[in-house]
Amino acid sequence: MAEQKNPIRLEIIAVIGLVLLTAAVYGQVIHHEFISYDDPIYVSENLVIQDGLTWKGFLRAFTSLAAANWHPLTWLSHMLDFQLFGMKPGLHHLVSVFLHVLNTVLLFLVLRQTTGALWRSAFVAALFALHPLHVESVAWAAERKDVLSTLFWILTMWAYARYARKPGIPGYIPVLLFFALGLLAKPMLVTLPLVLILFDYWPLGRMRWKQEKPATPATSPSITSEKRSKKRRRQPQEPAKPARSADGIQWSLVLPLLYEKIPLLVLSAASSLVTIYAQQKGGAVAAISSLPMSQRIANALVSYAAYLWKMLWPFGLAIFYPMESWSAAVVLASAALLLALTFAAVRGSGRYPYLLVGWLWYLVTLLPVIGIIKVGEAAMADRYTYVTLIGPFIALTWGACDLSQKLRLPRAALFAASALVTACLLVLTYIQVGQWKDSITLFRHAASVTDRNYVAQNSLAIEYINQKKYAEALPHLQAALEINPRSAEVIVNLGIIDYQEGKYDEAIQKVNRALALKPESYLAQEWLGKIYLAKGDADKAMVHFNLALRTASDSDPTSGSMLILQNRLDEALRYTLQAIETQPRNEKLYNNAGYILIRQGKIDEAISQFREAVRIAPGYAKAHSNLGAALMQRNQIDEAIQHFETALRLEPGNQSARENLNYALAQKQKMKK
């Protein structure tokens, strides 16, 4: 066999093939935009992230519970993207594609080294790389945490395989390190210690039964092959299959394997506690009263079955799947399927240990996101399969190969079937990646493949509102409201359309209705402030702007301007500096702060604020004009003239800058005389 004659060359060929196929499918993301769902929180409107890698941003990454989660490494990766690429969505997406490619190659190499099977490992990696269910994790900028955390998941498994070959503290440290880094990227890794126990059983062969001869280590060459050719590269061998005996488990061998997972389990427990706290603080965890436990369990059972179906038949994929009320028949059928598959995996584990490992991998890794602790409004999500389907992929691949051998099918038939599956997935995934090119395409597709999807309808409307296409947005909002009459966000969006059309009283009525449904809504408070400001009622506008500031991490600088107009300078400065903490790249806030400080007579501090405004936004004419005026008060006339001239070049109609420039030039002439 070629695999035996030149395994290194074949491994290289497999790696190159995996890289090229994945790149061919996902390369189109270079032309994709950010989308309007979660991307604003993570990247497109997150001003802290857009500031790039800074010490302040580093500290913020580790202390922030934004997006109802704690994943500092993910925040840092987004900061690095902005440091390198700025606001270029395609390059941000390509970083995620690169991580996905890296995960694919590492998965292949780990399976190759631990099982000794080259082509089976390559096919599992191909399924991982090219399955349409994984598009959401790769093509969605906000899901960087999926591809990044999985990188450390696979590196942890790689380090653990090395440790298993030569146990000891030096080998265990990389396991802990990679696992900790993975948890810092996404808490999904909390189940990894349990998966490592499965890994001990197969393919590492560390978990044995009584009266069983020790399994051949997965990474040790056979003595026979070594005698045949000392020059031959050491190859991993298929580990011996653990055989079940009447005497049961040999606990003296198994218990140490459990004990060595304790440090990892401690990290998992700590990460779980932090995550639950972050999600409760962020309001992401649904109360039991809002969704009864019986309905959560029913949805979990159906979701387990639905993910398997989507794995086999990956059509009708959407960014959001609304909750449904499942009939008792559907729930019982799902439960029966899970029990049957569990029974089959346990029954066959003696001869085919990969069946039990693959199936339990699937059940265990889905537990944190299966919905018993309900986070968000979705029934399920494609992104949750990114790691979980590795288990079924292994079971199906190894099972198909063993079945073909048992049936004595020609190898060409198995190769043809593998090529056909790969080709089908490649086409389907290419099409699915194309659905993520922009928000309109994505949510229009989601609305077409799901029923009563108010999130897709509302998101379509938001995009049309952003494009000032109010007539096109209205039908989608009405459809969303018909599906979910108690959605505060949908009602606020209806109010925004009234506001944009000058119907202020109707807008106020709608937004107040949204506040009655969701009193903590930052969006509603912010828009009430804007509407009252447009009506000329500054006092009411200030009330709602301040309420918005208390309920969100970002704020509207307009309220700071209103405080200045009311001559409440200390309060205005305090408000503006608080806003700068959350919007460190908002040039208008720095300009407002400088103007307040000028009014308070703090000229040097004002100059610093104006300088920051023009540093962030060199094309901000008003800040250049204000900086010039402040510099004049410190007799820095030459620099002041430069800023007045810049302001006039940017905004020729700026009368204040023109008058100040004439005055500065006159002062300079006097000084020469």
XYZ file of C-alpha atoms in Angstrom:
673
model
C 0.000 0.000 0.000
C 1.142 3.532 -0.765
C 0.293 4.583 2.767
C 2.916 2.195 4.107
C 5.571 2.993 1.495
C 5.658 6.752 1.875
C 3.403 7.994 4.689
C 5.066 11.412 4.938
C 4.342 12.212 1.307
C 0.750 11.060 1.672
C 0.261 13.169 4.800
C 1.559 16.213 2.937
C -0.773 15.493 0.024
C -3.717 15.164 2.435
C -2.862 18.445 4.175
C -2.494 20.319 0.878
C -5.792 18.892 -0.353
C -7.627 19.929 2.831
C -6.180 23.448 2.681
C -7.023 23.963 -0.997
C -10.580 22.634 -0.718
C -11.342 24.751 2.355
C -9.818 27.869 0.810
C -11.771 27.315 -2.411
C -15.060 27.221 -0.517
C -14.428 30.063 1.926
C -12.268 32.423 -0.149
C -15.376 34.355 -1.225
C -15.654 35.919 2.270
C -13.056 38.508 1.219
C -15.978 40.319 -0.439
C -18.411 39.933 2.485
C -19.609 42.678 4.818
C -20.232 42.698 8.538
C -23.838 41.835 9.323
C -26.257 43.750 11.536
C -26.822 40.908 14.026
C -24.203 40.704 16.850
C -21.413 42.040 14.628
C -22.071 45.618 15.871
C -21.505 44.416 19.460
C -18.332 42.505 18.639
C -16.716 44.518 15.859
C -18.475 46.984 13.589
C -19.728 49.388 16.298
C -17.508 48.416 19.224
C -15.281 51.452 19.626
C -13.078 49.806 22.271
C -12.277 46.991 19.847
C -11.739 49.434 16.986
C -9.044 51.204 18.995
C -6.793 48.206 18.321
C -4.409 46.615 20.799
C -3.852 48.992 23.705
C -3.161 48.481 27.406
C -6.558 49.944 28.163
C -8.174 47.561 25.697
C -6.221 44.640 27.162
C -7.527 45.397 30.643
C -11.020 45.933 29.277
C -10.921 42.530 27.568
C -10.310 40.793 30.888
C -12.783 42.839 32.924
C -15.647 43.294 30.475
C -18.783 41.157 30.520
C -20.011 42.670 27.255
C -22.179 40.466 25.027
C -23.256 38.626 28.209
C -20.059 36.597 28.234
C -16.457 36.544 29.402
C -14.048 35.644 26.616
C -11.031 37.986 26.804
C -8.971 36.121 24.215
C -11.743 36.582 21.659
C -11.854 40.334 22.342
C -8.083 40.524 21.941
C -8.251 38.710 18.605
C -10.769 41.261 17.315
C -8.544 44.099 18.581
C -5.611 42.610 16.692
C -7.708 42.504 13.515
C -8.409 46.236 13.785
C -4.771 46.912 14.598
C -3.771 45.161 11.369
C -6.664 45.774 8.973
C -8.856 48.577 10.294
C -12.488 48.515 9.154
C -12.068 46.028 6.289
C -14.630 43.258 6.849
C -13.209 40.890 4.255
C -9.845 40.700 6.010
C -11.515 40.075 9.375
C -13.413 37.196 7.764
C -10.228 35.801 6.224
C -8.649 35.549 9.679
C -11.537 33.304 10.749
C -11.077 31.244 7.574
C -7.382 30.881 8.362
C -8.240 29.612 11.850
C -10.746 27.174 10.348
C -8.111 25.852 7.947
C -5.654 25.510 10.825
C -8.248 23.629 12.895
C -8.880 21.279 9.971
C -5.205 20.451 9.490
C -4.603 19.993 13.225
C -7.630 17.728 13.548
C -6.270 15.556 10.748
C -2.801 15.381 12.312
C -4.110 14.562 15.801
C -6.324 11.765 14.502
C -3.534 10.496 12.274
C -1.050 10.345 15.131
C -3.430 8.772 17.649
C -5.198 6.246 15.414
C -2.606 5.475 12.750
C -5.302 5.743 10.053
C -4.343 8.259 7.380
C -7.287 8.333 4.990
C -9.946 7.928 7.664
C -8.410 10.856 9.554
C -8.273 12.906 6.368
C -11.928 12.210 5.600
C -13.044 13.226 9.108
C -11.059 16.456 8.659
C -12.701 16.999 5.263
C -16.168 16.577 6.783
C -15.206 19.081 9.480
C -13.821 21.553 6.941
C -16.604 21.374 4.372
C -19.848 20.735 6.234
C -22.458 23.492 5.698
C -23.380 23.486 9.400
C -19.952 24.970 10.129
C -20.376 27.983 7.851
C -21.986 30.046 10.613
C -18.917 29.668 12.849
C -16.504 30.635 10.071
C -18.311 33.269 7.981
C -19.794 35.240 10.902
C -17.315 37.697 12.396
C -19.087 37.635 15.767
C -18.418 33.883 15.989
C -14.632 34.260 15.991
C -14.867 32.667 19.432
C -15.888 29.353 17.815
C -12.909 28.932 15.523
C -10.465 30.389 18.065
C -11.594 28.224 20.986
C -11.611 25.109 18.785
C -7.990 25.780 17.873
C -7.103 25.406 21.554
C -9.475 22.452 21.915
C -7.540 20.502 19.284
C -4.175 21.689 20.625
C -5.235 20.432 24.063
C -5.984 17.013 22.566
C -2.628 17.030 20.781
C -0.793 17.924 24.009
C -2.783 15.305 25.909
C -1.830 12.585 23.413
C 1.832 13.493 23.955
C 1.320 13.459 27.709
C -0.390 10.054 27.531
C 2.639 8.646 25.757
C 4.970 9.990 28.449
C 3.042 11.003 31.611
C 4.550 13.584 33.922
C 4.228 17.195 35.032
C 6.281 18.630 32.109
C 3.887 16.966 29.667
C 0.792 17.984 31.626
C 1.594 21.711 31.682
C 0.873 22.258 27.937
C -2.445 20.446 28.398
C -3.444 22.880 31.154
C -2.143 25.882 29.213
C -3.986 25.134 25.962
C -7.162 24.270 27.861
C -7.041 27.529 29.839
C -6.485 29.540 26.656
C -9.452 27.799 25.052
C -11.694 28.712 27.982
C -10.531 32.326 27.621
C -11.749 32.229 24.021
C -15.119 30.557 24.691
C -16.482 28.596 27.670
C -17.745 25.875 25.297
C -14.585 23.957 26.256
C -15.909 23.098 29.729
C -16.753 19.580 28.526
C -13.295 18.872 27.116
C -12.047 17.019 30.257
C -14.867 14.511 29.750
C -13.927 14.140 26.084
C -10.345 13.412 27.155
C -11.664 10.519 29.229
C -13.276 9.200 26.044
C -9.955 9.790 24.307
C -8.319 7.574 26.944
C -10.704 4.770 26.029
C -10.197 5.180 22.287
C -7.933 5.770 20.449
C -5.269 6.067 23.181
C -6.208 2.706 24.740
C -5.334 3.848 28.278
C -8.612 2.697 29.843
C -8.551 -1.079 30.137
C -10.685 -3.869 31.528
C -9.765 -6.668 33.890
C -7.936 -9.666 32.442
C -7.160 -7.646 29.328
C -3.665 -7.468 27.956
C -2.294 -3.921 27.767
C -3.190 -2.219 24.522
C -0.443 -1.362 22.121
C 0.299 2.336 22.636
C -1.219 4.395 19.844
C 2.052 6.015 18.950
C 4.430 3.055 19.270
C 5.645 1.206 16.194
C 5.323 -2.539 16.131
C 8.469 -4.542 16.832
C 7.943 -6.562 13.672
C 7.826 -3.537 11.426
C 10.853 -2.068 13.139
C 12.864 -5.216 12.479
C 11.795 -5.122 8.851
C 13.303 -1.729 8.284
C 15.139 0.334 10.852
C 15.179 3.262 8.469
C 11.413 3.343 8.105
C 9.692 6.267 9.796
C 7.821 5.331 12.940
C 4.127 5.140 12.229
C 1.249 5.270 14.670
C -0.602 2.016 14.906
C -4.310 1.383 15.276
C -4.664 0.872 19.049
C -5.960 -2.372 20.412
C -9.711 -2.335 20.904
C -10.680 -2.447 24.578
C -12.463 -5.722 25.220
C -15.261 -5.919 27.745
C -14.925 -8.825 30.175
C -17.193 -10.304 32.793
C -14.989 -8.928 35.530
C -15.719 -5.328 34.521
C -13.504 -2.275 34.806
C -10.071 -2.540 36.361
C -10.463 0.451 38.625
C -6.837 0.506 39.716
C -6.009 1.518 36.148
C -9.015 3.725 35.493
C -9.077 5.846 38.655
C -5.683 7.501 38.002
C -7.024 8.596 34.614
C -9.939 10.259 36.378
C -7.744 11.865 39.036
C -5.478 13.465 36.452
C -8.508 15.318 35.007
C -9.218 17.096 38.319
C -7.159 20.255 37.512
C -8.978 20.502 34.176
C -12.360 20.016 35.851
C -11.528 22.773 38.339
C -10.854 25.157 35.439
C -14.125 24.044 33.815
C -16.069 24.711 37.006
C -14.528 28.182 37.393
C -15.272 29.045 33.777
C -18.851 27.814 34.140
C -19.460 29.994 37.203
C -18.046 33.086 35.488
C -20.129 32.386 32.373
C -23.378 31.926 34.305
C -22.685 35.167 36.208
C -21.927 37.059 32.981
C -25.033 35.767 31.231
C -27.287 36.536 34.190
C -25.796 40.011 34.540
C -26.241 40.588 30.810
C -29.842 39.409 30.909
C -29.180 36.588 28.455
C -30.420 33.765 30.705
C -34.172 33.220 30.449
C -36.084 32.809 33.691
C -37.762 29.480 34.374
C -41.085 31.309 34.449
C -40.566 32.547 30.871
C -39.836 29.057 29.554
C -40.899 26.082 31.709
C -38.390 23.291 32.327
C -40.642 20.782 30.565
C -40.483 22.869 27.386
C -36.705 23.236 27.707
C -36.241 19.474 28.021
C -38.565 18.863 25.066
C -36.636 21.358 22.937
C -33.320 19.786 24.012
C -34.426 16.287 22.971
C -35.713 17.509 19.619
C -32.570 19.590 19.067
C -30.311 16.576 19.646
C -32.211 14.730 16.926
C -32.466 17.791 14.650
C -28.704 18.410 14.646
C -28.163 14.819 13.521
C -30.697 15.259 10.731
C -29.048 18.501 9.600
C -25.703 16.721 9.628
C -27.092 14.145 7.171
C -29.345 16.550 5.234
C -27.845 20.064 5.519
C -30.618 22.102 3.909
C -32.751 24.943 5.254
C -29.950 26.347 7.434
C -30.601 29.732 9.052
C -28.886 32.185 11.361
C -31.831 31.997 13.774
C -34.278 29.173 14.521
C -37.334 30.340 16.497
C -38.654 28.325 19.430
C -41.499 25.941 18.615
C -44.046 24.048 20.682
C -43.293 20.431 19.866
C -45.985 17.766 19.980
C -45.610 14.863 22.397
C -45.140 12.506 19.435
C -42.134 14.450 18.118
C -40.526 14.651 21.571
C -41.038 10.935 22.248
C -39.709 9.999 18.805
C -36.587 12.110 19.428
C -36.074 10.524 22.847
C -36.508 7.040 21.356
C -33.924 7.785 18.665
C -31.384 8.978 21.236
C -31.952 5.907 23.425
C -31.639 3.566 20.446
C -28.374 5.146 19.296
C -27.010 5.098 22.841
C -27.895 1.412 23.218
C -26.271 0.582 19.868
C -23.093 2.494 20.761
C -22.775 0.778 24.144
C -23.576 -2.640 22.697
C -20.976 -2.282 19.971
C -18.281 -0.619 22.070
C -16.391 -3.853 22.675
C -15.560 -4.463 19.009
C -16.056 -0.911 17.753
C -15.003 1.493 20.522
C -15.125 4.496 18.200
C -18.938 4.190 18.122
C -19.231 4.836 21.855
C -16.578 7.566 21.783
C -18.127 9.378 18.816
C -21.657 9.182 20.202
C -20.762 10.274 23.745
C -18.609 13.069 22.280
C -21.754 14.356 20.580
C -24.007 14.058 23.641
C -21.510 15.549 26.082
C -20.235 18.502 24.033
C -23.763 19.684 23.216
C -24.819 19.758 26.880
C -23.714 23.367 27.621
C -25.702 24.737 24.659
C -28.618 22.337 24.389
C -30.948 24.785 26.153
C -31.563 23.371 29.640
C -30.031 26.633 30.861
C -31.715 28.835 28.265
C -29.555 31.578 26.794
C -31.144 33.807 24.191
C -34.317 33.192 22.227
C -33.162 30.677 19.607
C -34.270 27.050 19.733
C -30.909 25.874 18.373
C -27.975 27.222 16.359
C -25.729 25.841 13.614
C -22.626 27.213 15.341
C -23.129 24.812 18.268
C -22.165 21.922 15.979
C -18.672 23.211 15.202
C -16.981 20.972 17.777
C -19.808 18.565 18.543
C -20.015 16.925 15.111
C -16.396 15.753 15.233
C -17.619 12.787 17.300
C -20.289 11.608 14.821
C -17.886 12.239 11.924
C -15.389 9.850 13.553
C -18.030 7.216 14.269
C -19.471 7.354 10.746
C -16.091 7.307 9.001
C -14.583 4.437 10.969
C -17.904 2.595 10.907
C -18.250 2.903 7.129
C -14.716 1.620 6.598
C -15.213 -1.379 8.882
C -18.585 -2.141 7.301
C -17.118 -2.049 3.799
C -14.410 -4.488 4.892
C -16.985 -6.787 6.442
C -19.030 -6.717 3.230
C -15.819 -7.125 1.213
C -16.577 -4.120 -0.939
C -13.802 -3.013 -3.307
C -11.738 -0.089 -2.071
C -12.625 1.807 -5.228
C -16.276 1.827 -4.152
C -15.418 3.336 -0.776
C -13.169 5.908 -2.435
C -15.915 6.856 -4.909
C -18.476 7.239 -2.134
C -16.066 9.426 -0.142
C -15.357 11.589 -3.181
C -19.075 11.976 -3.890
C -19.851 13.022 -0.304
C -16.958 15.501 -0.334
C -18.071 16.988 -3.652
C -21.674 17.405 -2.476
C -20.582 19.080 0.751
C -18.219 21.355 -1.148
C -21.038 22.624 -3.383
C -23.560 23.006 -0.546
C -21.068 24.822 1.659
C -20.013 27.164 -1.132
C -23.676 28.128 -1.608
C -24.209 28.525 2.139
C -21.145 30.764 2.510
C -22.641 32.997 -0.189
C -25.725 33.555 1.978
C -23.503 35.455 4.451
C -22.326 38.174 2.056
C -24.541 40.866 3.626
C -27.429 41.303 6.055
C -30.189 41.541 3.445
C -29.155 38.293 1.745
C -28.668 36.479 5.044
C -31.969 37.404 6.691
C -33.995 37.101 3.521
C -32.701 33.534 3.264
C -33.462 32.843 6.948
C -37.027 34.122 6.553
C -37.531 31.918 3.490
C -36.344 28.631 5.034
C -37.982 28.966 8.484
C -41.526 29.562 9.655
C -42.645 32.548 11.730
C -39.119 33.892 12.172
C -39.668 37.317 13.715
C -35.924 37.837 14.305
C -35.218 37.450 10.572
C -38.098 39.818 9.702
C -37.002 42.420 12.251
C -33.363 42.200 11.176
C -34.352 42.724 7.541
C -36.304 45.807 8.604
C -33.330 47.200 10.550
C -31.145 46.901 7.488
C -33.717 48.715 5.347
C -34.039 51.434 8.007
C -30.247 51.873 7.973
C -30.510 52.344 4.213
C -33.384 54.844 4.736
C -35.777 52.546 2.838
C -38.642 52.964 5.288
C -41.383 51.767 2.941
C -39.504 48.480 2.446
C -38.843 48.089 6.175
C -42.470 48.522 7.265
C -43.912 45.210 5.922
C -41.151 43.238 7.643
C -41.794 44.990 10.963
C -45.506 44.324 10.652
C -44.784 40.656 9.922
C -42.437 40.470 12.928
C -45.031 42.095 15.199
C -47.710 39.690 14.041
C -45.442 36.777 15.005
C -44.279 38.296 18.310
C -46.581 41.100 19.529
C -44.489 41.564 22.709
C -41.145 42.295 21.030
C -39.993 45.651 22.401
C -37.281 45.969 19.732
C -39.765 45.572 16.874
C -42.045 48.233 18.382
C -39.121 50.640 18.845
C -38.210 50.135 15.180
C -41.764 51.070 14.191
C -41.327 54.205 16.293
C -38.044 54.985 14.529
C -39.831 55.009 11.172
C -42.426 57.461 12.571
C -39.587 59.625 13.897
C -37.796 59.638 10.550
C -41.059 60.704 8.882
C -41.575 63.548 11.380
C -44.472 61.877 13.248
C -43.042 62.580 16.696
C -46.173 61.997 18.789
C -46.840 58.634 17.141
C -43.169 57.710 17.631
C -43.279 58.585 21.339
C -46.410 56.512 21.781
C -44.804 53.441 20.196
C -41.517 53.736 22.081
C -43.331 54.170 25.403
C -45.260 51.017 24.578
C -41.946 49.220 24.065
C -40.680 50.515 27.417
C -43.775 49.154 29.126
C -42.862 45.715 27.747
C -39.143 46.039 28.485
C -38.333 48.798 31.032
C -34.567 48.102 30.874
C -34.376 48.727 27.092
C -31.466 51.013 26.295
C -32.673 51.318 22.720
C -36.073 52.661 23.790
C -34.581 55.199 26.229
C -32.099 56.436 23.644
C -34.743 56.953 20.977
C -37.144 58.689 23.352
C -34.335 61.132 24.100
C -33.761 61.748 20.401
C -37.451 62.210 19.679
C -37.964 64.700 22.530
C -34.826 66.539 21.445
C -36.254 66.818 17.915
C -39.460 68.235 19.439
C -37.438 70.836 21.334
C -38.134 69.429 24.796
C -34.581 69.364 26.171
C -35.545 68.513 29.761
C -37.401 65.313 28.816
C -34.672 64.421 26.343
C -32.066 64.648 29.127
C -34.067 62.329 31.384
C -34.115 59.588 28.780
C -30.515 60.074 27.634
C -29.336 59.653 31.230
C -31.499 56.561 31.674
C -29.957 55.164 28.497
C -26.476 55.805 29.885
C -27.294 53.808 33.038
C -28.646 50.811 31.132
C -26.006 50.389 28.430
C -22.285 50.391 27.840
C -22.503 53.045 25.150
C -24.327 56.377 25.037
C -25.376 59.166 22.727
C -23.168 62.292 22.817
C -26.201 64.457 22.042
C -27.232 64.418 25.698
C -23.856 65.875 26.665
C -24.468 68.692 24.192
C -27.844 69.436 25.787
C -26.257 69.745 29.219
C -23.824 72.286 27.782
C -26.706 74.296 26.317
C -28.369 74.291 29.746
C -25.080 75.600 31.275
C -24.839 72.601 33.641
C -21.115 72.366 32.918
C -19.929 70.104 35.751
C -22.688 67.599 35.041
C -22.038 67.871 31.312
C -18.317 67.189 31.754
C -18.979 64.219 34.037
C -21.466 62.773 31.555
C -19.119 63.284 28.600
C -16.093 61.736 30.307
C -18.216 58.720 31.271
C -19.279 58.399 27.659
C -15.640 58.603 26.496
C -14.865 55.603 28.722
C -17.226 53.499 26.628
C -16.591 55.252 23.272
C -12.864 56.023 23.204
C -12.875 56.679 19.445
C -15.846 59.041 19.279
C -14.363 62.371 18.152
C -17.582 64.267 18.974
C -17.303 63.355 22.641
C -13.727 64.684 22.822
C -14.815 67.867 21.061
C -17.682 68.292 23.547
C -15.318 67.720 26.481
C -12.897 70.323 25.105
C -15.690 72.852 24.649
C -16.886 72.342 28.240
C -13.342 72.759 29.576
C -12.950 75.991 27.579
C -16.148 77.258 29.195
C -14.673 76.333 32.597
C -11.403 78.136 31.831
C -9.315 74.931 31.736
C -7.481 75.762 28.523
C -4.662 73.194 28.620
C -7.056 70.341 29.373
C -9.303 71.554 26.572
C -6.380 71.546 24.118
C -5.677 67.903 25.002
C -9.286 66.942 24.299
C -9.372 68.778 20.959
C -6.048 67.193 19.933
C -7.506 63.751 20.621
C -10.569 64.604 18.529
C -8.491 65.572 15.482
C -6.168 62.595 15.990
C -9.110 60.204 15.816
C -10.864 62.098 13.010
C -8.447 64.293 10.982
C -11.381 65.336 8.791
C -13.422 66.795 11.688
C -13.456 70.513 10.793
C -15.217 71.685 13.956
C -12.556 70.157 16.213
C -9.752 71.773 14.173
C -11.455 75.149 14.531
C -11.939 74.692 18.287
C -8.344 73.528 18.750
C -7.124 76.615 16.915
C -9.210 78.869 19.174
C -7.811 77.160 22.299
C -4.230 77.454 21.028
C -4.762 81.183 20.433
C -5.466 81.569 24.153
C -1.989 80.136 24.796
C -0.410 82.381 22.128
C 0.521 79.375 19.983
C -0.441 81.375 16.920
C 1.400 79.470 14.166
C -0.124 76.124 15.127
C -3.526 77.778 15.577
C -3.330 79.179 12.015
C -2.605 75.662 10.680
C -5.738 74.271 12.329
C -7.931 77.181 11.148
C -6.700 76.627 7.607
C -7.367 72.888 7.890
C -10.892 73.571 9.153
C -11.580 75.881 6.194
C -10.151 73.415 3.711
C -12.488 70.740 5.098
C -15.454 73.077 5.519
C -15.120 76.269 3.411
C -18.342 77.701 4.830
C -17.130 77.636 8.453
C -17.522 81.314 9.314
C -16.104 80.971 12.834
C -12.887 79.391 11.539
C -12.553 82.132 8.885
C -12.951 84.954 11.412
C -10.501 83.281 13.810
C -7.977 82.772 11.007
C -8.142 86.456 10.050
C -7.664 87.427 13.697
C -4.710 85.029 14.084
C -3.011 86.358 10.943
C -3.464 89.925 12.196
C -1.936 88.994 15.551
C 1.023 87.404 13.789
C 1.600 90.638 11.775
C 1.575 92.706 14.979
C 4.173 90.413 16.554
C 6.487 90.891 13.555
C 6.327 94.672 13.932
